[in-house]
Amino acid sequence: AKGSNEEAYLFQKFIRAVLGTNNVDHCTRLCHASSVYALIEGIGSGAVTNVVRDIENAEVAVIAGCNPTANHPVAATFMKQAASAGTDLLAVNVRRPGIADYCRQYCQIKPGADVAFYNAVMQVIIAEGLHDRTFIDARTEGFEALQAAVAHYTPAVAEPLTGIPASEIIAFARRLGQARSAMFFWGMGISQHVFGTDNARCLIALALLTGNIGRPGTGLHP
């Protein structure tokens, strides 16, 4: 997955000639398998919904479980440029990534606390009426089940589980819920996890809950 197009082309020619198959696999299918499964389950397609550079059209971008300045420097450049132009970056990670220096808010959650954190964010968004009811009614199903599932995860309950003060969880939820457009980026810190599929489900649910998919400056990007 980290080879150039030219290298991939040559590699496939080699495999075709030597092994007699046109099929070449690479790491993304495995390392993002949990993301792909959750995306197919949640939106019917196991692929990103838009390009990284669309962040320049986003009012808010959630950057979860990834370190783009180290692993995806070109994408990180787009993120930095967007932040300079007014996009609010919200980072969530168990350790501080370099992109946090450009973020409006950085939440350093406890390892394994992803679902608790995002459940609490969704609880606040629903409780404060920041969800996009029109989008939910027209394009989603299962809202009542989601509402019931996250009802217990108030910021006060989530604080000791996540290590994030309740006030910070509320601030995160309000900024995301009030945004006219938001994108969600995530990496191995979400997918390479015993509950990786659940982590990705939470981010997909957040996008659907807030109506942030299908428009410029919105979408899901593992």
CSV table of C-alpha atoms in Angstrom, one decimal:
chain,number,residue,atom,x,y,z
A,1,ALA,CA,0.0,0.0,0.0
A,2,LYS,CA,3.0,2.3,0.4
A,3,GLY,CA,4.4,1.6,-3.0
A,4,SER,CA,4.1,4.0,-5.9
A,5,ASN,CA,1.7,3.4,-8.8
A,6,GLU,CA,4.7,2.5,-10.9
A,7,GLU,CA,6.0,0.0,-8.3
A,8,ALA,CA,2.5,-1.6,-8.0
A,9,TYR,CA,2.3,-1.9,-11.8
A,10,LEU,CA,5.7,-3.7,-12.0
A,11,PHE,CA,4.9,-5.9,-9.1
A,12,GLN,CA,1.7,-7.1,-10.6
A,13,LYS,CA,3.5,-7.8,-13.9
A,14,PHE,CA,6.0,-9.9,-12.0
A,15,ILE,CA,3.3,-11.8,-10.1
A,16,ARG,CA,1.3,-12.4,-13.3
A,17,ALA,CA,4.4,-13.8,-15.1
A,18,VAL,CA,5.7,-15.9,-12.2
A,19,LEU,CA,2.6,-17.1,-10.4
A,20,GLY,CA,0.0,-16.8,-13.2
A,21,THR,CA,-2.5,-14.7,-11.2
A,22,ASN,CA,-3.7,-11.1,-11.7
A,23,ASN,CA,-4.5,-10.7,-8.0
A,24,VAL,CA,-2.2,-8.7,-5.7
A,25,ASP,CA,-3.1,-8.1,-2.1
A,26,HIS,CA,-1.7,-5.5,0.2
A,27,CYS,CA,-1.7,-4.4,3.9
A,28,THR,CA,-4.7,-2.0,3.8
A,29,ARG,CA,-7.2,-4.9,3.4
A,30,LEU,CA,-5.9,-6.4,6.7
A,31,CYS,CA,-4.9,-3.4,8.8
A,32,HIS,CA,-8.2,-1.6,8.0
A,33,ALA,CA,-10.4,-4.7,7.9
A,34,SER,CA,-12.3,-3.5,10.9
A,35,SER,CA,-13.0,-0.2,9.3
A,36,VAL,CA,-14.0,-1.8,6.0
A,37,TYR,CA,-16.4,-4.1,7.9
A,38,ALA,CA,-18.0,-1.2,9.8
A,39,LEU,CA,-18.3,0.9,6.7
A,40,ILE,CA,-20.0,-1.8,4.7
A,41,GLU,CA,-22.3,-2.4,7.6
A,42,GLY,CA,-23.0,1.3,8.2
A,43,ILE,CA,-23.1,2.9,4.8
A,44,GLY,CA,-22.9,-0.1,2.3
A,45,SER,CA,-19.5,0.7,1.0
A,46,GLY,CA,-16.1,-0.2,2.4
A,47,ALA,CA,-14.3,2.8,1.1
A,48,VAL,CA,-13.5,6.4,2.0
A,49,THR,CA,-16.3,8.8,1.0
A,50,ASN,CA,-14.2,11.7,-0.2
A,51,VAL,CA,-10.6,12.8,-0.7
A,52,VAL,CA,-8.4,14.2,2.1
A,53,ARG,CA,-8.1,17.6,0.5
A,54,ASP,CA,-11.8,18.1,1.0
A,55,ILE,CA,-10.9,19.1,4.6
A,56,GLU,CA,-10.5,22.6,3.2
A,57,ASN,CA,-14.3,22.7,2.9
A,58,ALA,CA,-14.9,21.4,6.4
A,59,GLU,CA,-15.7,23.5,9.4
A,60,VAL,CA,-14.6,20.8,11.8
A,61,ALA,CA,-12.4,17.7,11.3
A,62,VAL,CA,-12.1,14.9,13.8
A,63,ILE,CA,-8.7,13.2,13.7
A,64,ALA,CA,-8.9,10.0,15.7
A,65,GLY,CA,-6.3,7.4,16.5
A,66,CYS,CA,-3.7,8.5,13.9
A,67,ASN,CA,-0.5,10.5,13.6
A,68,PRO,CA,-0.7,12.0,10.1
A,69,THR,CA,2.4,14.3,10.5
A,70,ALA,CA,4.5,11.1,10.8
A,71,ASN,CA,2.6,8.6,8.7
A,72,HIS,CA,0.8,10.7,6.1
A,73,PRO,CA,2.8,13.9,5.7
A,74,VAL,CA,1.0,15.0,2.5
A,75,ALA,CA,-2.4,14.6,4.1
A,76,ALA,CA,-1.1,16.3,7.2
A,77,THR,CA,-0.1,19.3,5.1
A,78,PHE,CA,-3.7,19.6,3.9
A,79,MET,CA,-4.9,19.4,7.5
A,80,LYS,CA,-2.5,22.1,8.6
A,81,GLN,CA,-3.5,24.4,5.8
A,82,ALA,CA,-7.1,23.9,6.6
A,83,ALA,CA,-6.5,24.7,10.2
A,84,SER,CA,-4.7,27.9,9.2
A,85,ALA,CA,-7.7,28.8,7.0
A,86,GLY,CA,-10.2,28.3,9.9
A,87,THR,CA,-11.1,24.6,10.1
A,88,ASP,CA,-11.3,23.4,13.7
A,89,LEU,CA,-9.3,20.2,14.2
A,90,LEU,CA,-10.4,17.9,17.0
A,91,ALA,CA,-7.8,15.2,17.8
A,92,VAL,CA,-8.5,12.1,19.9
A,93,ASN,CA,-5.6,9.8,20.7
A,94,VAL,CA,-4.0,7.8,23.5
A,95,ARG,CA,-0.7,9.7,22.9
A,96,ARG,CA,-0.2,13.2,21.6
A,97,PRO,CA,0.3,13.3,17.8
A,98,GLY,CA,2.1,16.2,16.1
A,99,ILE,CA,-1.1,17.4,14.5
A,100,ALA,CA,-2.4,18.2,18.0
A,101,ASP,CA,-0.3,21.4,17.8
A,102,TYR,CA,-2.7,22.6,15.1
A,103,CYS,CA,-5.9,21.5,16.9
A,104,ARG,CA,-8.6,23.5,18.6
A,105,GLN,CA,-8.9,20.6,21.1
A,106,TYR,CA,-6.9,17.5,21.9
A,107,CYS,CA,-8.4,14.7,24.0
A,108,GLN,CA,-5.9,12.2,25.3
A,109,ILE,CA,-8.1,9.3,26.2
A,110,LYS,CA,-7.1,6.2,28.2
A,111,PRO,CA,-6.2,3.2,26.1
A,112,GLY,CA,-9.3,1.2,25.1
A,113,ALA,CA,-11.7,4.1,26.0
A,114,ASP,CA,-12.6,5.0,22.4
A,115,VAL,CA,-16.2,3.7,22.6
A,116,ALA,CA,-16.9,5.2,26.0
A,117,PHE,CA,-15.7,8.6,24.7
A,118,TYR,CA,-17.6,8.6,21.5
A,119,ASN,CA,-20.7,7.3,23.2
A,120,ALA,CA,-20.5,10.2,25.6
A,121,VAL,CA,-20.1,12.7,22.7
A,122,MET,CA,-23.2,11.2,21.0
A,123,GLN,CA,-25.1,11.4,24.3
A,124,VAL,CA,-24.4,15.1,24.6
A,125,ILE,CA,-25.3,15.8,20.9
A,126,ILE,CA,-28.6,14.0,21.3
A,127,ALA,CA,-29.4,15.4,24.7
A,128,GLU,CA,-28.8,19.0,23.5
A,129,GLY,CA,-30.6,18.6,20.3
A,130,LEU,CA,-27.6,19.0,18.1
A,131,HIS,CA,-28.3,16.0,15.9
A,132,ASP,CA,-29.6,16.4,12.4
A,133,ARG,CA,-33.1,15.0,12.7
A,134,THR,CA,-34.0,15.7,9.1
A,135,PHE,CA,-31.0,13.7,7.8
A,136,ILE,CA,-31.6,11.0,10.4
A,137,ASP,CA,-35.3,10.6,9.4
A,138,ALA,CA,-34.6,10.6,5.6
A,139,ARG,CA,-31.4,8.6,5.4
A,140,THR,CA,-30.8,6.4,8.4
A,141,GLU,CA,-32.4,3.7,10.5
A,142,GLY,CA,-32.0,2.6,14.1
A,143,PHE,CA,-31.8,6.1,15.7
A,144,GLU,CA,-33.9,5.1,18.7
A,145,ALA,CA,-31.7,2.1,19.4
A,146,LEU,CA,-28.6,4.3,19.2
A,147,GLN,CA,-30.2,6.8,21.5
A,148,ALA,CA,-31.0,4.1,24.1
A,149,ALA,CA,-27.5,2.6,23.8
A,150,VAL,CA,-25.7,5.9,24.6
A,151,ALA,CA,-28.1,7.3,27.1
A,152,HIS,CA,-26.1,5.9,30.0
A,153,TYR,CA,-22.8,7.4,28.8
A,154,THR,CA,-23.2,10.9,30.2
A,155,PRO,CA,-20.0,13.0,30.4
A,156,ALA,CA,-19.9,12.4,34.2
A,157,VAL,CA,-20.0,8.6,33.7
A,158,ALA,CA,-17.5,8.7,30.8
A,159,GLU,CA,-15.0,10.9,32.7
A,160,PRO,CA,-13.4,8.2,34.8
A,161,LEU,CA,-13.6,5.7,32.0
A,162,THR,CA,-11.9,7.9,29.4
A,163,GLY,CA,-9.7,10.2,31.5
A,164,ILE,CA,-11.3,13.2,29.8
A,165,PRO,CA,-13.0,15.8,32.1
A,166,ALA,CA,-16.7,16.0,31.5
A,167,SER,CA,-16.4,19.7,30.5
A,168,GLU,CA,-14.0,18.7,27.7
A,169,ILE,CA,-16.3,16.0,26.4
A,170,ILE,CA,-19.2,18.5,26.4
A,171,ALA,CA,-17.1,21.1,24.6
A,172,PHE,CA,-16.0,18.5,22.0
A,173,ALA,CA,-19.6,17.4,21.4
A,174,ARG,CA,-20.9,20.9,21.1
A,175,ARG,CA,-18.3,22.0,18.6
A,176,LEU,CA,-18.9,18.9,16.4
A,177,GLY,CA,-22.7,19.1,16.8
A,178,GLN,CA,-22.8,22.8,15.9
A,179,ALA,CA,-20.6,22.5,12.8
A,180,ARG,CA,-22.2,23.0,9.4
A,181,SER,CA,-19.8,20.5,7.9
A,182,ALA,CA,-17.4,17.9,9.5
A,183,MET,CA,-15.0,15.2,8.3
A,184,PHE,CA,-13.8,12.2,10.3
A,185,PHE,CA,-10.3,10.8,9.8
A,186,TRP,CA,-9.0,7.7,11.6
A,187,GLY,CA,-6.0,5.4,11.6
A,188,MET,CA,-4.5,2.4,13.2
A,189,GLY,CA,-5.4,3.6,16.7
A,190,ILE,CA,-9.0,3.0,15.8
A,191,SER,CA,-8.7,-0.1,13.6
A,192,GLN,CA,-5.8,-2.1,15.1
A,193,HIS,CA,-7.8,-2.8,18.3
A,194,VAL,CA,-9.6,-5.7,19.8
A,195,PHE,CA,-12.7,-3.6,19.5
A,196,GLY,CA,-11.6,-1.9,16.2
A,197,THR,CA,-15.0,-2.5,14.5
A,198,ASP,CA,-16.8,-0.9,17.4
A,199,ASN,CA,-14.5,2.1,17.3
A,200,ALA,CA,-15.2,2.6,13.6
A,201,ARG,CA,-18.9,2.1,14.2
A,202,CYS,CA,-18.9,5.0,16.6
A,203,LEU,CA,-17.3,7.4,14.2
A,204,ILE,CA,-19.7,6.3,11.4
A,205,ALA,CA,-22.6,6.8,13.8
A,206,LEU,CA,-21.3,10.3,14.7
A,207,ALA,CA,-21.2,11.2,11.0
A,208,LEU,CA,-24.7,10.0,10.4
A,209,LEU,CA,-26.1,11.4,13.6
A,210,THR,CA,-24.9,14.9,12.6
A,211,GLY,CA,-25.7,14.6,8.9
A,212,ASN,CA,-22.1,14.9,7.9
A,213,ILE,CA,-21.9,12.7,4.9
A,214,GLY,CA,-22.7,13.3,1.2
A,215,ARG,CA,-21.8,17.0,1.1
A,216,PRO,CA,-18.5,18.9,0.4
A,217,GLY,CA,-16.4,19.1,3.6
A,218,THR,CA,-18.1,16.1,5.2
A,219,GLY,CA,-17.5,12.3,5.2
A,220,LEU,CA,-15.6,9.4,6.5
A,221,HIS,CA,-11.9,8.8,5.8
A,222,PRO,CA,-10.0,5.9,7.4
